[in-house]
Coordinates of C-alpha atoms in Angstrom, one line a residue:
M26 CA 6.1 13.1 32.1
T27 CA 4.9 12.6 28.7
L28 CA 1.5 14.0 27.1
T29 CA 0.0 10.4 27.5
D30 CA 0.5 10.5 31.0
L31 CA -1.8 13.6 31.2
P32 CA -5.5 13.6 32.2
Y33 CA -7.7 14.5 29.6
D34 CA -8.4 18.1 31.0
D35 CA -4.8 18.8 31.1
L36 CA -4.3 17.6 27.5
A37 CA -7.2 20.0 26.5
D38 CA -5.4 22.7 28.0
A39 CA -2.3 22.0 26.0
L40 CA -4.4 22.1 23.1
T41 CA -5.8 25.7 23.8
G42 CA -5.6 28.0 20.7
L43 CA -5.6 25.1 18.2
R44 CA -8.7 26.3 16.6
A45 CA -7.6 29.9 16.8
H46 CA -4.2 28.6 14.9
V47 CA -6.0 26.5 12.1
A48 CA -8.5 27.8 9.7
A49 CA -9.8 24.4 9.0
P50 CA -12.4 22.6 11.1
V51 CA -10.8 21.0 14.2
A52 CA -12.7 18.3 16.6
F53 CA -11.8 16.9 20.1
P54 CA -12.8 13.7 21.4
G55 CA -16.9 13.2 21.7
E56 CA -17.4 16.2 19.0
A57 CA -18.7 16.1 15.4
G58 CA -16.1 15.3 13.1
Y59 CA -13.7 13.6 15.5
E60 CA -15.4 10.2 13.9
Q61 CA -13.4 10.7 11.0
A62 CA -10.6 9.8 12.8
A63 CA -11.8 6.2 12.2
P64 CA -9.5 4.3 9.8
W65 CA -10.4 1.9 6.9
N66 CA -8.6 -0.7 8.8
L67 CA -10.8 -0.9 12.0
A68 CA -8.4 -3.1 13.9
A69 CA -5.9 -0.2 14.6
T70 CA -6.8 1.9 17.6
V71 CA -7.0 5.6 16.7
Q72 CA -7.9 7.9 19.5
P73 CA -5.8 11.4 18.7
A74 CA -5.8 14.1 20.9
A75 CA -7.5 16.2 18.2
V76 CA -8.5 15.8 14.5
V77 CA -7.8 18.6 12.0
L78 CA -10.0 18.3 8.7
A79 CA -7.4 19.6 6.4
T80 CA -8.4 21.4 3.1
T81 CA -5.0 23.3 2.5
A82 CA -1.3 22.6 2.9
Y83 CA -1.3 25.6 5.1
D84 CA -3.8 24.1 7.3
I85 CA -1.4 21.2 7.7
A86 CA 1.7 23.8 8.0
N87 CA 0.0 25.4 10.9
T88 CA -1.1 22.1 12.5
V89 CA 2.6 21.2 12.6
G90 CA 3.8 24.5 13.6
F91 CA 1.4 24.6 16.4
A92 CA 2.2 21.1 17.5
G93 CA 5.9 21.7 17.5
R94 CA 5.9 24.3 20.0
R95 CA 3.4 22.5 22.2
G96 CA 5.1 19.1 22.4
F97 CA 2.7 17.0 20.2
R98 CA 3.1 14.8 17.6
V99 CA 1.6 15.1 14.4
T100 CA 0.6 12.1 12.0
V101 CA -1.6 11.9 8.8
Q102 CA -4.4 9.8 7.4
A103 CA -6.3 10.1 4.1
T104 CA -8.4 6.4 3.8
G105 CA -6.6 4.8 6.9
H106 CA -5.8 1.5 4.9
G107 CA -2.5 1.4 6.3
A108 CA -3.6 2.7 9.7
L109 CA -1.5 2.2 12.6
S110 CA -2.3 3.1 16.3
V111 CA -2.7 6.9 17.1
A112 CA -2.5 7.9 20.6
S113 CA -3.4 10.9 22.7
D114 CA -0.1 12.7 22.4
T115 CA -0.7 13.1 18.6
I116 CA -2.9 15.1 16.3
L117 CA -4.4 13.4 13.5
V118 CA -4.6 15.3 10.1
V119 CA -7.3 13.8 8.1
T120 CA -7.0 14.7 4.4
A121 CA -10.1 13.1 3.1
G122 CA -11.6 16.4 2.0
M123 CA -8.6 17.2 -0.3
T124 CA -9.5 15.3 -3.3
G125 CA -8.6 17.6 -6.3
C126 CA -7.1 15.9 -9.1
T127 CA -6.0 17.8 -12.6
V128 CA -5.1 16.2 -15.5
D129 CA -3.1 17.4 -18.3
P130 CA -3.9 15.3 -21.4
V131 CA -1.0 16.8 -23.4
A132 CA 1.6 16.5 -21.1
R133 CA 0.3 13.3 -19.7
T134 CA 0.4 14.3 -16.2
A135 CA -1.8 14.4 -13.1
R136 CA -1.7 16.8 -10.2
V137 CA -3.2 15.1 -7.1
A138 CA -4.2 16.4 -3.9
A139 CA -3.3 14.8 -0.6
G140 CA -6.7 12.9 0.2
A141 CA -7.4 11.7 -3.1
T142 CA -7.8 8.2 -4.0
W143 CA -6.8 6.3 -7.1
Q144 CA -10.2 6.2 -8.1
H145 CA -10.4 9.9 -8.3
V146 CA -7.5 9.8 -10.7
L147 CA -8.8 6.9 -12.6
D148 CA -11.9 8.8 -13.3
A149 CA -10.2 11.9 -14.4
A150 CA -7.7 10.2 -16.6
A151 CA -9.8 7.6 -18.3
P152 CA -11.7 10.2 -20.7
H153 CA -8.2 10.8 -22.2
G154 CA -7.0 7.1 -22.8
L155 CA -4.7 7.6 -19.9
A156 CA -3.6 5.1 -17.2
A157 CA -2.8 5.9 -13.7
L158 CA -0.5 3.4 -12.2
C159 CA -2.4 2.6 -9.1
G160 CA -2.3 -0.5 -6.7
S161 CA -4.9 -3.5 -6.5
S162 CA -7.6 -1.4 -4.7
P163 CA -8.5 2.2 -6.6
N164 CA -10.0 3.2 -2.9
V165 CA -6.5 3.4 -1.6
G166 CA -5.1 7.0 -1.1
V167 CA -2.7 8.1 -3.6
V168 CA 0.0 9.7 -1.4
G169 CA 0.2 6.7 1.1
Y170 CA 0.6 4.3 -1.9
L171 CA 3.4 6.4 -3.5
T172 CA 5.3 7.0 -0.3
G173 CA 5.4 3.5 0.0
G174 CA 6.7 2.8 -3.3
G175 CA 3.6 1.1 -5.1
V176 CA 3.5 -2.2 -6.5
G177 CA 0.5 -2.6 -8.6
P178 CA -1.0 -5.2 -11.1
L179 CA 1.0 -4.0 -13.6
V180 CA 4.5 -4.2 -11.6
R181 CA 6.2 -6.2 -14.0
T182 CA 5.3 -4.3 -17.2
V183 CA 5.6 -0.7 -15.8
G184 CA 7.8 -1.0 -12.5
L185 CA 7.3 0.9 -9.4
S186 CA 4.4 3.3 -9.4
A187 CA 6.7 5.9 -7.5
D188 CA 9.0 5.9 -10.6
Y189 CA 6.6 8.2 -12.3
V190 CA 6.2 10.6 -9.7
R191 CA 7.3 14.3 -11.1
S192 CA 6.9 16.3 -7.8
F193 CA 5.7 16.4 -4.3
E194 CA 4.6 19.4 -2.4
L195 CA 4.9 18.5 1.2
V196 CA 4.8 20.0 5.0
T197 CA 8.1 19.3 6.8
G198 CA 8.4 18.9 10.7
A199 CA 9.3 22.7 10.9
G200 CA 6.2 23.4 9.4
E201 CA 7.5 24.5 6.2
V202 CA 6.0 24.3 2.7
L203 CA 8.4 22.9 0.5
R204 CA 8.4 21.3 -3.1
A205 CA 10.6 18.3 -4.1
T206 CA 11.7 17.4 -7.4
P207 CA 14.8 15.8 -9.0
E208 CA 16.5 19.4 -9.0
E209 CA 14.5 21.2 -6.2
N210 CA 15.5 19.8 -2.7
P211 CA 16.2 16.1 -4.5
D212 CA 17.2 14.5 -1.1
L213 CA 13.4 14.9 -0.2
F214 CA 12.6 13.5 -3.6
W215 CA 14.8 10.5 -2.9
G216 CA 13.2 9.8 0.5
L217 CA 9.5 10.5 -0.1
R218 CA 9.3 7.6 -2.9
G219 CA 9.7 4.4 -0.5
G220 CA 10.0 6.4 3.0
K221 CA 6.4 6.8 3.7
S222 CA 6.0 9.4 6.2
T223 CA 9.5 10.0 7.5
L224 CA 10.2 13.2 5.9
G225 CA 6.7 14.8 5.9
I226 CA 3.3 15.3 5.3
V227 CA 2.5 15.0 1.2
T228 CA 0.2 17.8 0.4
A229 CA 0.0 17.1 -3.4
V230 CA 1.9 15.0 -5.8
E231 CA 2.4 15.3 -9.8
I232 CA 2.8 12.2 -11.6
D233 CA 2.9 10.7 -14.8
L234 CA 0.2 9.2 -16.7
L235 CA 0.8 6.3 -19.1
P236 CA -1.1 5.6 -22.7
I237 CA -2.9 2.5 -21.7
P238 CA -6.5 2.7 -22.4
E239 CA -7.2 -0.9 -22.0
F240 CA -5.8 -4.3 -20.9
Y241 CA -6.3 -8.1 -21.3
G242 CA -6.9 -9.5 -17.7
G243 CA -9.2 -10.5 -14.9
S244 CA -9.3 -13.5 -12.5
L245 CA -10.2 -17.2 -13.0
Y246 CA -11.5 -18.5 -9.8
F247 CA -11.2 -22.3 -8.8
D248 CA -13.0 -24.3 -6.3
G249 CA -10.6 -24.7 -3.3
A250 CA -10.5 -28.4 -4.0
E251 CA -8.1 -27.7 -7.1
A252 CA -5.8 -25.3 -5.3
P253 CA -3.0 -28.0 -5.2
L254 CA -3.2 -28.5 -8.8
V255 CA -3.6 -24.9 -9.5
L256 CA -1.0 -23.5 -7.4
R257 CA 1.5 -26.2 -8.6
E258 CA 0.6 -25.3 -12.2
W259 CA 0.9 -21.5 -11.6
A260 CA 4.5 -21.9 -10.1
R261 CA 5.6 -23.8 -13.2
W262 CA 3.8 -21.3 -15.9
C263 CA 5.3 -18.2 -14.1
A264 CA 8.6 -19.3 -15.3
E265 CA 7.9 -18.4 -18.9
L266 CA 5.8 -15.2 -18.7
P267 CA 7.3 -12.1 -20.4
E268 CA 7.4 -8.9 -18.7
S269 CA 4.2 -7.9 -20.6
I270 CA 2.2 -9.9 -18.1
S271 CA 1.9 -9.6 -14.5
T272 CA 0.2 -12.1 -12.2
S273 CA -0.5 -13.2 -8.6
V274 CA -2.4 -16.0 -7.1
A275 CA -4.3 -16.0 -3.9
L276 CA -6.0 -18.7 -1.3
L277 CA -9.3 -17.1 -0.5
Q278 CA -11.8 -17.6 2.2
L279 CA -14.5 -15.0 1.7
P280 CA -17.3 -14.6 3.8
E281 CA -20.8 -14.6 2.8
M282 CA -22.0 -11.1 2.6
P283 CA -23.1 -8.6 0.0
G284 CA -20.3 -8.0 -2.7
V285 CA -18.9 -11.2 -2.6
P286 CA -20.1 -13.5 -5.8
E287 CA -22.2 -16.4 -4.6
P288 CA -19.4 -18.9 -6.0
L289 CA -16.7 -17.7 -3.7
A290 CA -18.7 -17.1 -0.8
G291 CA -18.3 -19.2 2.7
K292 CA -15.6 -21.3 1.2
L293 CA -12.0 -21.8 0.3
T294 CA -11.1 -20.8 -3.4
I295 CA -8.1 -20.1 -5.4
A296 CA -7.9 -17.1 -7.8
V297 CA -5.3 -16.3 -10.5
R298 CA -5.1 -12.6 -11.4
Y299 CA -3.9 -11.7 -14.6
V300 CA -2.8 -8.6 -16.7
A301 CA -1.5 -7.9 -20.1
V302 CA -0.7 -4.9 -21.7
D303 CA 0.5 -6.0 -25.3
E304 CA 0.0 -8.5 -27.7
F305 CA -3.7 -10.0 -26.3
D306 CA -3.8 -12.8 -28.4
D307 CA -0.6 -14.3 -27.1
A308 CA -1.9 -13.4 -23.8
E309 CA -4.9 -15.2 -24.3
R310 CA -2.9 -18.3 -25.6
R311 CA -0.6 -18.2 -22.5
L312 CA -3.7 -18.2 -20.0
A313 CA -5.3 -21.0 -22.0
T314 CA -2.5 -23.4 -19.9
L315 CA -4.5 -22.5 -16.5
R316 CA -7.9 -22.4 -18.0
A317 CA -7.1 -26.2 -19.0
A318 CA -5.4 -27.0 -15.7
A319 CA -9.0 -26.9 -14.1
R320 CA -12.2 -25.8 -14.4
P321 CA -12.7 -22.2 -13.2
I322 CA -15.9 -21.7 -11.4
L323 CA -15.7 -17.8 -12.3
D324 CA -14.0 -16.6 -15.1
T325 CA -13.8 -12.6 -15.2
V326 CA -10.9 -12.3 -17.9
G327 CA -11.2 -10.3 -21.1
V328 CA -10.2 -7.0 -22.8
L329 CA -11.2 -4.3 -20.3
P330 CA -10.8 -0.6 -19.8
Y331 CA -7.9 0.4 -17.8
A332 CA -10.6 2.3 -15.8
A333 CA -11.8 -1.3 -14.5
I334 CA -8.2 -2.1 -13.2
G335 CA -9.7 -2.6 -9.5
A336 CA -11.7 -5.7 -10.9
V337 CA -8.7 -7.9 -11.3
H338 CA -8.0 -8.0 -7.5
A339 CA -11.9 -7.2 -6.4
D340 CA -10.3 -6.0 -3.0
P341 CA -13.2 -4.9 -0.6
V342 CA -14.5 -1.5 -0.3
D343 CA -16.1 -1.4 3.0
P344 CA -14.0 -0.6 6.0
M345 CA -13.0 -4.1 8.4
P346 CA -10.3 -5.3 10.7
T347 CA -7.4 -6.5 9.2
C348 CA -4.1 -7.9 10.2
E349 CA -1.4 -8.7 7.7
S350 CA 1.9 -10.8 8.0
H351 CA 4.4 -10.4 5.1
T352 CA 7.5 -11.5 3.7
L353 CA 9.5 -11.4 0.3
L354 CA 11.0 -14.4 -1.4
R355 CA 14.0 -15.0 -3.7
E356 CA 12.2 -17.8 -5.4
F357 CA 8.8 -19.6 -5.6
T358 CA 9.7 -23.3 -5.7
S359 CA 7.8 -26.8 -5.3
E360 CA 8.7 -27.0 -1.8
T361 CA 7.3 -23.5 -1.2
V362 CA 4.2 -24.5 -3.0
E363 CA 3.8 -27.3 -0.5
V364 CA 4.5 -25.3 2.5
I365 CA 1.6 -22.9 1.5
L366 CA -0.9 -25.7 0.7
A367 CA -0.2 -27.2 4.3
A368 CA -1.0 -24.0 5.8
A369 CA -3.7 -22.5 3.6
G370 CA -4.8 -25.2 1.2
P371 CA -7.8 -27.8 1.8
D372 CA -8.1 -29.2 5.0
S373 CA -5.5 -26.8 6.5
G374 CA -7.8 -25.4 9.1
S375 CA -6.5 -21.9 8.0
M376 CA -8.3 -19.0 9.6
Q377 CA -7.0 -16.4 6.7
T378 CA -9.2 -14.7 4.3
I379 CA -6.4 -14.2 1.9
V380 CA -2.7 -15.7 1.2
D381 CA -1.7 -13.6 -1.6
V382 CA 1.6 -14.3 -3.7
R383 CA 2.5 -11.9 -6.1
M384 CA 5.3 -12.4 -9.1
L385 CA 7.5 -9.4 -9.1
G386 CA 10.7 -9.3 -11.5
G387 CA 10.6 -7.6 -14.6
A388 CA 10.5 -3.7 -14.9
L389 CA 10.3 -3.8 -10.8
A390 CA 13.9 -5.0 -10.7
R391 CA 15.3 -2.1 -12.5
E392 CA 16.1 1.5 -10.8
G393 CA 14.0 4.1 -12.2
A394 CA 15.4 7.5 -13.8
H395 CA 16.1 8.7 -10.3
R396 CA 17.1 6.8 -7.1
S397 CA 14.7 6.2 -4.5
A398 CA 14.5 4.8 -0.9
F399 CA 12.7 2.0 -2.2
C400 CA 14.5 -1.3 -1.6
H401 CA 14.1 -5.0 -2.6
R402 CA 13.9 -4.7 -6.2
D403 CA 15.7 -7.8 -6.5
A404 CA 12.7 -10.0 -4.7
A405 CA 11.2 -12.6 -7.1
Y406 CA 7.7 -12.8 -5.2
A407 CA 5.8 -11.3 -2.2
V408 CA 3.8 -13.2 0.1
T409 CA 1.1 -11.4 2.3
V410 CA -1.3 -13.2 4.7
I411 CA -4.6 -11.4 5.4
G412 CA -7.0 -12.2 8.2
V413 CA -9.6 -10.7 10.2
P414 CA -8.6 -10.4 14.2
A415 CA -12.1 -10.8 15.4
P416 CA -12.9 -11.8 18.6
P417 CA -12.9 -14.8 19.9
I418 CA -9.9 -16.1 17.3
A419 CA -8.1 -12.6 16.9
E420 CA -5.0 -14.1 18.6
A421 CA -5.1 -17.3 16.6
V422 CA -5.2 -15.6 13.4
R423 CA -2.1 -13.5 14.1
S424 CA -0.2 -16.4 15.1
Q425 CA -1.2 -18.7 12.4
A426 CA -0.3 -16.0 9.8
D427 CA 3.1 -15.2 11.5
A428 CA 3.8 -19.0 11.6
L429 CA 3.1 -19.6 7.7
V430 CA 5.3 -16.6 6.9
A431 CA 8.0 -18.3 9.5
E432 CA 7.8 -21.8 7.5
L433 CA 8.7 -19.6 4.4
T434 CA 12.1 -18.5 5.7
P435 CA 14.2 -21.1 3.9
W436 CA 13.2 -18.9 0.8
S437 CA 12.8 -15.5 2.1
T438 CA 15.1 -12.4 1.6
G439 CA 14.1 -11.4 5.0
G440 CA 12.7 -8.3 3.6
Q441 CA 9.4 -6.5 3.5
L442 CA 7.8 -3.8 1.5
P443 CA 6.8 -0.6 3.0
N444 CA 2.9 -0.8 2.0
F445 CA 2.3 -4.3 3.2
A446 CA 2.0 -5.4 6.6
P447 CA 2.3 -2.0 8.1
S448 CA 3.6 -1.7 11.6
D449 CA 5.5 0.6 14.1
D450 CA 7.2 -2.2 15.5
A451 CA 10.9 -1.2 16.1
G452 CA 12.5 -3.9 14.0
R453 CA 10.3 -3.4 10.9
A454 CA 12.7 -0.6 9.4
A455 CA 15.5 -3.0 9.2
R456 CA 13.3 -5.7 7.1
V457 CA 12.1 -2.7 4.8
Y458 CA 15.4 -0.7 4.1
D459 CA 19.0 -1.8 3.8
E460 CA 21.5 -0.3 6.4
D461 CA 22.4 2.7 4.0
T462 CA 18.9 3.7 3.1
R463 CA 17.9 3.5 6.7
H464 CA 20.4 5.7 7.7
W465 CA 20.2 8.4 5.1
L466 CA 16.3 8.7 5.9
A467 CA 17.1 8.9 9.6
A468 CA 19.6 11.7 8.9
L469 CA 17.2 13.6 6.8
A470 CA 14.6 13.1 9.4
E471 CA 16.8 14.7 12.0
R472 CA 17.6 17.7 9.2
Y473 CA 13.7 18.2 8.3
D474 CA 12.0 17.5 11.5
P475 CA 14.4 18.2 14.3
A476 CA 11.6 18.4 17.0
G477 CA 10.4 15.1 16.4
V478 CA 7.0 16.1 15.5
F479 CA 6.5 13.3 13.1
R480 CA 8.3 10.5 15.4
C481 CA 5.4 8.3 15.4
G482 CA 3.9 5.2 13.1
Q483 CA 6.0 4.0 10.1
V484 CA 8.9 6.5 10.2
V485 CA 12.7 5.7 10.3
R486 CA 14.8 7.6 13.2
F487 CA 17.8 7.1 14.8
V488 CA 17.3 5.4 18.1
D489 CA 17.5 7.6 21.1

């Protein structure tokens, strides 16, 4: 019998003493505070046995120690953008209250607590002319992004965001609070950069900040009728771009709702995202090629302060249900373009909210100063299909997205990135990591979490 087989009263008995063991607030189903388990991605079913609203590393360590002795599992959530289902045999640690961020402008570093978002770091770093290497959305949690590697809007120029991590503080499955750096617990330092939550719950991270006060960039939005012309031109244009420029393109079907600009709402559009951090005059000349290909219906490109980096992708802010399919490509050919247009272009009948193609390569293709568990640096492009699985079309949205990814198989590497299309599917680890990386992550998990307290969600373990 497992804990999920027990009735609620027996589960409550098993949790007796949790409040006495943990200084942080604890909420059980039906109690005030339990609603904080709700993730940003509302499609995930999150119904833990209890919610611990952690404020310190020791709250987390005490929770893990208690869970290990009582046979519970533990998982963690800051914002819940990459949320997966959480069942009643699991205690959910919510770190959203741990938002501290301290910037050292001389050393160009920031120490960031477990629940901070990138917006917290951007706000702290901007007055010093420093840049935090965030993802496309500043509302995503720092820790979850970095433990997944981190592929951001400047990825071709700066590479993987996790390559700029100096140290982690974490709680292991044994309830120990450890520090991981290239010199101290280097095996953990390797695995935490790319291994998601396999090796523990990160309570704080120290990162490098870069002297990038501003960038030239934004998005060009075109009417959906121009999608064939724009996507074909973008594919050709990418071949000539230097590493100082990062770009992506997205077919969008945004709803009519507050926050969505009127020219983009309720119809198909196509956006070209663009970020350059050097030689702004040259960057403007290069973009003129796409501006000439079709007439933009909205043009947000210009010289912007780095703190406005979130405006490039303009990702949604409010919680919503989403489902994702994702693949990595070796190349982006004219045939690939036609597959995407047939599936998501004009008159395709697509139900997907976003079909996103990100150009990779450049600095991402080079290993950082310290090796990490992140794989697939050799991928040339990443394709992510994002839909809203709302009744009555939920299953159709999922199957249509999977079908598009399947159609891209001739150009696919077969790989996926840790932070895209999160899933606890048993086969996902083989798509995210190569065989050696999977083996070492699983071996480290056995060493640092012998009781399997973290054996849930997106982790790598040996198969029983």
